[in-house]
Amino acid sequence: MEILLSGSLVILGYLLGSIPNVYIVVKLFTGKDIRNIGSGNVGGLNAARNVSLPIGLLGGLLDVAKGVLAVFLAQKFSSNEIVHLLTGIAAVAGHNWPLYLNFIGGKGVGTTLGVMSMINPIVLIPCLVVE
């Protein structure tokens, strides 16, 4: 039963990561396809640079949130830390290679930030300082 739950959580992490938040936000607010704007990257930075800062920030925050949510759900339903890590990795993989955009996505920075904030926030601090 644990294997089924673990596998389901990892798949859920990938599917959550696959939600193209920035693509959706840009499409809703401007009607444009972010893949045809600026660098073509489906990420918050591209949206902030080439659409508008508020839209980029909203999309970026939603990308962070999906990383947080994926790991939160794994922590809620499983006590296995490996499952938490794999679910977070799957969320980042889903962001980078999203099912819904023909496997062409963003760079995974925001989603990784969300995953790291849930897995080990202490490790996140030096990463933010270097950035």
Short mmCIF file of N, CA and C in Angstrom, two decimals:
data_model
loop_
_atom_site.label_atom_id
_atom_site.label_comp_id
_atom_site.label_asym_id
_atom_site.label_seq_id
_atom_site.Cartn_x
_atom_site.Cartn_y
_atom_site.Cartn_z
N MET A 1 0.82 -1.20 0.00
CA MET A 1 0.00 0.00 0.00
C MET A 1 0.87 1.26 0.00
N GLU A 2 1.99 1.20 0.74
CA GLU A 2 2.90 2.35 0.81
C GLU A 2 3.48 2.67 -0.57
N ILE A 3 3.76 1.64 -1.35
CA ILE A 3 4.32 1.87 -2.69
C ILE A 3 3.30 2.58 -3.57
N LEU A 4 2.06 2.16 -3.50
CA LEU A 4 1.01 2.80 -4.29
C LEU A 4 0.84 4.27 -3.89
N LEU A 5 0.83 4.53 -2.59
CA LEU A 5 0.71 5.91 -2.11
C LEU A 5 1.92 6.74 -2.54
N SER A 6 3.11 6.18 -2.40
CA SER A 6 4.32 6.91 -2.77
C SER A 6 4.33 7.24 -4.26
N GLY A 7 4.01 6.25 -5.07
CA GLY A 7 3.95 6.47 -6.52
C GLY A 7 2.91 7.50 -6.90
N SER A 8 1.77 7.44 -6.24
CA SER A 8 0.70 8.41 -6.51
C SER A 8 1.12 9.83 -6.15
N LEU A 9 1.83 9.98 -5.04
CA LEU A 9 2.30 11.31 -4.62
C LEU A 9 3.31 11.87 -5.62
N VAL A 10 4.20 11.03 -6.10
CA VAL A 10 5.21 11.48 -7.07
C VAL A 10 4.52 11.88 -8.38
N ILE A 11 3.57 11.09 -8.83
CA ILE A 11 2.82 11.44 -10.05
C ILE A 11 2.04 12.74 -9.84
N LEU A 12 1.43 12.89 -8.68
CA LEU A 12 0.72 14.13 -8.36
C LEU A 12 1.67 15.32 -8.37
N GLY A 13 2.88 15.13 -7.84
CA GLY A 13 3.89 16.18 -7.86
C GLY A 13 4.20 16.61 -9.29
N TYR A 14 4.37 15.63 -10.18
CA TYR A 14 4.64 15.95 -11.58
C TYR A 14 3.48 16.71 -12.21
N LEU A 15 2.27 16.24 -11.96
CA LEU A 15 1.09 16.89 -12.55
C LEU A 15 0.90 18.31 -12.02
N LEU A 16 1.16 18.52 -10.72
CA LEU A 16 1.09 19.88 -10.17
C LEU A 16 2.17 20.76 -10.80
N GLY A 17 3.37 20.21 -10.92
CA GLY A 17 4.46 20.97 -11.54
C GLY A 17 4.18 21.29 -12.99
N SER A 18 3.40 20.46 -13.65
CA SER A 18 3.09 20.66 -15.07
C SER A 18 2.12 21.80 -15.33
N ILE A 19 1.45 22.28 -14.30
CA ILE A 19 0.50 23.38 -14.51
C ILE A 19 1.29 24.62 -14.91
N PRO A 20 1.09 25.12 -16.12
CA PRO A 20 1.88 26.26 -16.62
C PRO A 20 1.33 27.60 -16.11
N ASN A 21 1.61 27.90 -14.86
CA ASN A 21 1.04 29.09 -14.21
C ASN A 21 1.31 30.38 -14.98
N VAL A 22 2.55 30.59 -15.37
CA VAL A 22 2.90 31.84 -16.06
C VAL A 22 2.18 31.91 -17.40
N TYR A 23 2.14 30.80 -18.11
CA TYR A 23 1.43 30.76 -19.39
C TYR A 23 -0.03 31.15 -19.18
N ILE A 24 -0.66 30.58 -18.17
CA ILE A 24 -2.08 30.85 -17.89
C ILE A 24 -2.29 32.30 -17.49
N VAL A 25 -1.45 32.82 -16.60
CA VAL A 25 -1.60 34.20 -16.12
C VAL A 25 -1.43 35.19 -17.28
N VAL A 26 -0.39 34.99 -18.09
CA VAL A 26 -0.16 35.90 -19.23
C VAL A 26 -1.32 35.80 -20.22
N LYS A 27 -1.78 34.60 -20.49
CA LYS A 27 -2.89 34.41 -21.43
C LYS A 27 -4.17 35.08 -20.90
N LEU A 28 -4.45 34.93 -19.61
CA LEU A 28 -5.66 35.53 -19.03
C LEU A 28 -5.62 37.05 -19.05
N PHE A 29 -4.48 37.63 -18.70
CA PHE A 29 -4.40 39.08 -18.57
C PHE A 29 -4.11 39.81 -19.88
N THR A 30 -3.43 39.15 -20.81
CA THR A 30 -3.04 39.85 -22.05
C THR A 30 -3.55 39.17 -23.31
N GLY A 31 -3.91 37.91 -23.22
CA GLY A 31 -4.32 37.17 -24.41
C GLY A 31 -3.14 36.69 -25.24
N LYS A 32 -1.91 36.94 -24.77
CA LYS A 32 -0.70 36.56 -25.52
C LYS A 32 -0.17 35.21 -25.05
N ASP A 33 0.64 34.61 -25.90
CA ASP A 33 1.31 33.35 -25.58
C ASP A 33 2.73 33.68 -25.15
N ILE A 34 3.08 33.44 -23.90
CA ILE A 34 4.40 33.78 -23.36
C ILE A 34 5.51 33.07 -24.12
N ARG A 35 5.20 31.95 -24.76
CA ARG A 35 6.22 31.22 -25.52
C ARG A 35 6.67 31.97 -26.76
N ASN A 36 5.89 32.98 -27.17
CA ASN A 36 6.24 33.79 -28.34
C ASN A 36 6.72 35.18 -27.95
N ILE A 37 7.04 35.38 -26.68
CA ILE A 37 7.45 36.69 -26.18
C ILE A 37 8.84 36.57 -25.56
N GLY A 38 9.68 37.55 -25.79
CA GLY A 38 11.00 37.59 -25.16
C GLY A 38 11.82 36.35 -25.45
N SER A 39 12.30 35.71 -24.38
CA SER A 39 13.14 34.52 -24.53
C SER A 39 12.34 33.28 -24.92
N GLY A 40 11.02 33.37 -24.82
CA GLY A 40 10.17 32.22 -25.12
C GLY A 40 10.03 31.27 -23.94
N ASN A 41 10.71 31.58 -22.85
CA ASN A 41 10.67 30.74 -21.66
C ASN A 41 9.35 30.94 -20.92
N VAL A 42 8.78 29.84 -20.46
CA VAL A 42 7.51 29.89 -19.73
C VAL A 42 7.83 30.08 -18.24
N GLY A 43 8.37 31.25 -17.91
CA GLY A 43 8.76 31.53 -16.54
C GLY A 43 8.43 32.94 -16.12
N GLY A 44 8.46 33.15 -14.81
CA GLY A 44 8.11 34.45 -14.25
C GLY A 44 9.04 35.56 -14.68
N LEU A 45 10.34 35.28 -14.81
CA LEU A 45 11.29 36.31 -15.20
C LEU A 45 11.02 36.80 -16.62
N ASN A 46 10.75 35.89 -17.53
CA ASN A 46 10.42 36.29 -18.90
C ASN A 46 9.15 37.14 -18.92
N ALA A 47 8.16 36.75 -18.13
CA ALA A 47 6.92 37.52 -18.07
C ALA A 47 7.16 38.90 -17.45
N ALA A 48 7.97 38.96 -16.40
CA ALA A 48 8.26 40.24 -15.74
C ALA A 48 9.01 41.18 -16.68
N ARG A 49 9.95 40.65 -17.43
CA ARG A 49 10.75 41.47 -18.34
C ARG A 49 9.96 41.93 -19.56
N ASN A 50 9.11 41.07 -20.08
CA ASN A 50 8.53 41.33 -21.39
C ASN A 50 7.02 41.56 -21.41
N VAL A 51 6.34 41.32 -20.30
CA VAL A 51 4.90 41.58 -20.24
C VAL A 51 4.67 42.69 -19.22
N SER A 52 4.78 42.37 -17.94
CA SER A 52 4.73 43.39 -16.89
C SER A 52 5.24 42.78 -15.59
N LEU A 53 5.78 43.62 -14.74
CA LEU A 53 6.31 43.15 -13.46
C LEU A 53 5.24 42.48 -12.60
N PRO A 54 4.05 43.07 -12.44
CA PRO A 54 3.03 42.39 -11.61
C PRO A 54 2.63 41.02 -12.15
N ILE A 55 2.50 40.89 -13.45
CA ILE A 55 2.14 39.60 -14.04
C ILE A 55 3.27 38.60 -13.83
N GLY A 56 4.50 39.04 -14.01
CA GLY A 56 5.65 38.17 -13.78
C GLY A 56 5.74 37.71 -12.34
N LEU A 57 5.51 38.64 -11.41
CA LEU A 57 5.54 38.29 -9.99
C LEU A 57 4.43 37.31 -9.62
N LEU A 58 3.24 37.55 -10.14
CA LEU A 58 2.12 36.64 -9.86
C LEU A 58 2.43 35.24 -10.39
N GLY A 59 2.88 35.17 -11.63
CA GLY A 59 3.23 33.87 -12.21
C GLY A 59 4.35 33.19 -11.45
N GLY A 60 5.37 33.96 -11.07
CA GLY A 60 6.48 33.41 -10.31
C GLY A 60 6.06 32.90 -8.94
N LEU A 61 5.21 33.66 -8.27
CA LEU A 61 4.71 33.21 -6.96
C LEU A 61 3.87 31.94 -7.08
N LEU A 62 3.11 31.85 -8.14
CA LEU A 62 2.32 30.62 -8.36
C LEU A 62 3.24 29.43 -8.64
N ASP A 63 4.36 29.68 -9.32
CA ASP A 63 5.34 28.61 -9.55
C ASP A 63 5.95 28.15 -8.22
N VAL A 64 6.28 29.09 -7.35
CA VAL A 64 6.79 28.74 -6.02
C VAL A 64 5.73 27.94 -5.26
N ALA A 65 4.49 28.40 -5.33
CA ALA A 65 3.39 27.75 -4.60
C ALA A 65 3.18 26.31 -5.03
N LYS A 66 3.36 26.01 -6.32
CA LYS A 66 3.14 24.62 -6.73
C LYS A 66 4.24 23.69 -6.19
N GLY A 67 5.45 24.21 -6.03
CA GLY A 67 6.50 23.42 -5.38
C GLY A 67 6.20 23.19 -3.91
N VAL A 68 5.73 24.24 -3.25
CA VAL A 68 5.35 24.13 -1.83
C VAL A 68 4.20 23.13 -1.68
N LEU A 69 3.19 23.25 -2.51
CA LEU A 69 2.01 22.38 -2.40
C LEU A 69 2.37 20.92 -2.64
N ALA A 70 3.20 20.65 -3.62
CA ALA A 70 3.57 19.26 -3.92
C ALA A 70 4.24 18.61 -2.71
N VAL A 71 5.21 19.30 -2.12
CA VAL A 71 5.92 18.73 -0.98
C VAL A 71 5.03 18.71 0.26
N PHE A 72 4.20 19.72 0.44
CA PHE A 72 3.27 19.74 1.57
C PHE A 72 2.36 18.50 1.53
N LEU A 73 1.82 18.19 0.37
CA LEU A 73 0.94 17.02 0.25
C LEU A 73 1.70 15.74 0.53
N ALA A 74 2.94 15.66 0.04
CA ALA A 74 3.76 14.47 0.31
C ALA A 74 4.02 14.33 1.81
N GLN A 75 4.32 15.44 2.48
CA GLN A 75 4.56 15.40 3.92
C GLN A 75 3.30 15.07 4.71
N LYS A 76 2.17 15.50 4.19
CA LYS A 76 0.88 15.25 4.86
C LYS A 76 0.49 13.77 4.80
N PHE A 77 0.76 13.13 3.66
CA PHE A 77 0.27 11.77 3.45
C PHE A 77 1.33 10.69 3.57
N SER A 78 2.59 11.07 3.72
CA SER A 78 3.65 10.08 3.85
C SER A 78 4.69 10.57 4.86
N SER A 79 5.21 9.65 5.65
CA SER A 79 6.26 10.01 6.60
C SER A 79 7.65 9.74 6.03
N ASN A 80 7.70 9.21 4.82
CA ASN A 80 8.96 8.85 4.18
C ASN A 80 9.60 10.08 3.53
N GLU A 81 10.76 10.49 4.03
CA GLU A 81 11.42 11.68 3.51
C GLU A 81 11.87 11.52 2.05
N ILE A 82 12.17 10.30 1.65
CA ILE A 82 12.54 10.06 0.26
C ILE A 82 11.36 10.39 -0.66
N VAL A 83 10.16 10.05 -0.23
CA VAL A 83 8.96 10.37 -1.00
C VAL A 83 8.79 11.88 -1.09
N HIS A 84 9.08 12.60 -0.02
CA HIS A 84 8.99 14.06 -0.05
C HIS A 84 9.95 14.62 -1.10
N LEU A 85 11.19 14.12 -1.09
CA LEU A 85 12.19 14.58 -2.06
C LEU A 85 11.79 14.24 -3.49
N LEU A 86 11.36 13.00 -3.70
CA LEU A 86 10.97 12.58 -5.05
C LEU A 86 9.77 13.36 -5.57
N THR A 87 8.84 13.66 -4.68
CA THR A 87 7.67 14.45 -5.08
C THR A 87 8.10 15.86 -5.48
N GLY A 88 9.02 16.45 -4.72
CA GLY A 88 9.55 17.77 -5.07
C GLY A 88 10.30 17.76 -6.39
N ILE A 89 11.13 16.74 -6.59
CA ILE A 89 11.86 16.61 -7.86
C ILE A 89 10.88 16.45 -9.01
N ALA A 90 9.83 15.67 -8.79
CA ALA A 90 8.82 15.47 -9.83
C ALA A 90 8.10 16.78 -10.16
N ALA A 91 7.85 17.61 -9.15
CA ALA A 91 7.21 18.91 -9.39
C ALA A 91 8.10 19.80 -10.25
N VAL A 92 9.39 19.81 -9.96
CA VAL A 92 10.33 20.60 -10.77
C VAL A 92 10.41 20.03 -12.19
N ALA A 93 10.46 18.71 -12.30
CA ALA A 93 10.47 18.08 -13.63
C ALA A 93 9.20 18.42 -14.40
N GLY A 94 8.07 18.43 -13.70
CA GLY A 94 6.81 18.81 -14.34
C GLY A 94 6.83 20.24 -14.83
N HIS A 95 7.47 21.13 -14.06
CA HIS A 95 7.57 22.52 -14.50
C HIS A 95 8.48 22.63 -15.73
N ASN A 96 9.59 21.92 -15.72
CA ASN A 96 10.55 22.00 -16.82
C ASN A 96 10.05 21.30 -18.08
N TRP A 97 9.35 20.20 -17.91
CA TRP A 97 8.82 19.43 -19.04
C TRP A 97 7.34 19.16 -18.82
N PRO A 98 6.51 20.20 -18.96
CA PRO A 98 5.08 20.07 -18.63
C PRO A 98 4.30 19.25 -19.65
N LEU A 99 3.50 18.39 -19.13
CA LEU A 99 2.62 17.55 -19.94
C LEU A 99 1.71 18.40 -20.82
N TYR A 100 1.25 19.54 -20.29
CA TYR A 100 0.24 20.35 -20.95
C TYR A 100 0.79 21.28 -22.04
N LEU A 101 2.11 21.43 -22.12
CA LEU A 101 2.71 22.31 -23.14
C LEU A 101 3.71 21.54 -24.00
N ASN A 102 3.40 20.29 -24.28
CA ASN A 102 4.24 19.44 -25.13
C ASN A 102 5.67 19.33 -24.60
N PHE A 103 5.82 19.27 -23.30
CA PHE A 103 7.10 19.03 -22.62
C PHE A 103 8.14 20.14 -22.83
N ILE A 104 7.68 21.36 -23.11
CA ILE A 104 8.58 22.51 -23.22
C ILE A 104 8.12 23.53 -22.18
N GLY A 105 8.90 23.66 -21.11
CA GLY A 105 8.47 24.52 -20.01
C GLY A 105 9.52 25.52 -19.60
N GLY A 106 9.51 25.86 -18.31
CA GLY A 106 10.42 26.85 -17.77
C GLY A 106 11.72 26.24 -17.29
N LYS A 107 12.43 27.01 -16.49
CA LYS A 107 13.73 26.56 -15.98
C LYS A 107 13.63 25.92 -14.60
N GLY A 108 12.50 26.10 -13.94
CA GLY A 108 12.28 25.44 -12.66
C GLY A 108 12.79 26.17 -11.44
N VAL A 109 13.22 27.41 -11.60
CA VAL A 109 13.80 28.14 -10.46
C VAL A 109 12.76 28.39 -9.38
N GLY A 110 11.60 28.91 -9.74
CA GLY A 110 10.56 29.20 -8.76
C GLY A 110 10.05 27.95 -8.08
N THR A 111 9.83 26.91 -8.85
CA THR A 111 9.33 25.65 -8.29
C THR A 111 10.37 25.04 -7.36
N THR A 112 11.64 25.10 -7.75
CA THR A 112 12.72 24.61 -6.89
C THR A 112 12.78 25.40 -5.59
N LEU A 113 12.57 26.70 -5.67
CA LEU A 113 12.54 27.54 -4.47
C LEU A 113 11.43 27.07 -3.52
N GLY A 114 10.26 26.78 -4.07
CA GLY A 114 9.16 26.28 -3.24
C GLY A 114 9.45 24.93 -2.63
N VAL A 115 10.04 24.03 -3.41
CA VAL A 115 10.39 22.70 -2.91
C VAL A 115 11.42 22.82 -1.80
N MET A 116 12.47 23.61 -2.04
CA MET A 116 13.53 23.76 -1.03
C MET A 116 13.00 24.39 0.25
N SER A 117 12.07 25.31 0.12
CA SER A 117 11.52 25.96 1.32
C SER A 117 10.77 24.97 2.20
N MET A 118 10.25 23.91 1.60
CA MET A 118 9.53 22.89 2.37
C MET A 118 10.46 21.77 2.86
N ILE A 119 11.44 21.41 2.05
CA ILE A 119 12.34 20.31 2.40
C ILE A 119 13.33 20.74 3.49
N ASN A 120 14.02 21.86 3.24
CA ASN A 120 15.03 22.33 4.20
C ASN A 120 15.24 23.83 4.02
N PRO A 121 14.46 24.64 4.72
CA PRO A 121 14.57 26.09 4.55
C PRO A 121 15.93 26.66 4.96
N ILE A 122 16.65 25.97 5.85
CA ILE A 122 17.97 26.46 6.28
C ILE A 122 18.94 26.44 5.09
N VAL A 123 18.87 25.42 4.27
CA VAL A 123 19.74 25.34 3.09
C VAL A 123 19.37 26.42 2.08
N LEU A 124 18.13 26.82 2.08
CA LEU A 124 17.65 27.83 1.14
C LEU A 124 18.27 29.20 1.40
N ILE A 125 18.56 29.52 2.64
CA ILE A 125 19.06 30.86 2.99
C ILE A 125 20.35 31.22 2.25
N PRO A 126 21.40 30.37 2.27
CA PRO A 126 22.61 30.74 1.52
C PRO A 126 22.35 30.85 0.01
N CYS A 127 21.45 30.04 -0.50
CA CYS A 127 21.13 30.11 -1.93
C CYS A 127 20.53 31.47 -2.28
N LEU A 128 19.68 31.99 -1.43
CA LEU A 128 19.06 33.30 -1.68
C LEU A 128 20.08 34.42 -1.55
N VAL A 129 21.04 34.27 -0.63
CA VAL A 129 22.07 35.29 -0.46
C VAL A 129 22.97 35.34 -1.68
N VAL A 130 23.35 34.19 -2.22
CA VAL A 130 24.21 34.12 -3.40
C VAL A 130 23.49 34.69 -4.61
N GLU A 131 22.22 34.40 -4.72
CA GLU A 131 21.43 34.87 -5.87
C GLU A 131 21.39 36.37 -5.84
#
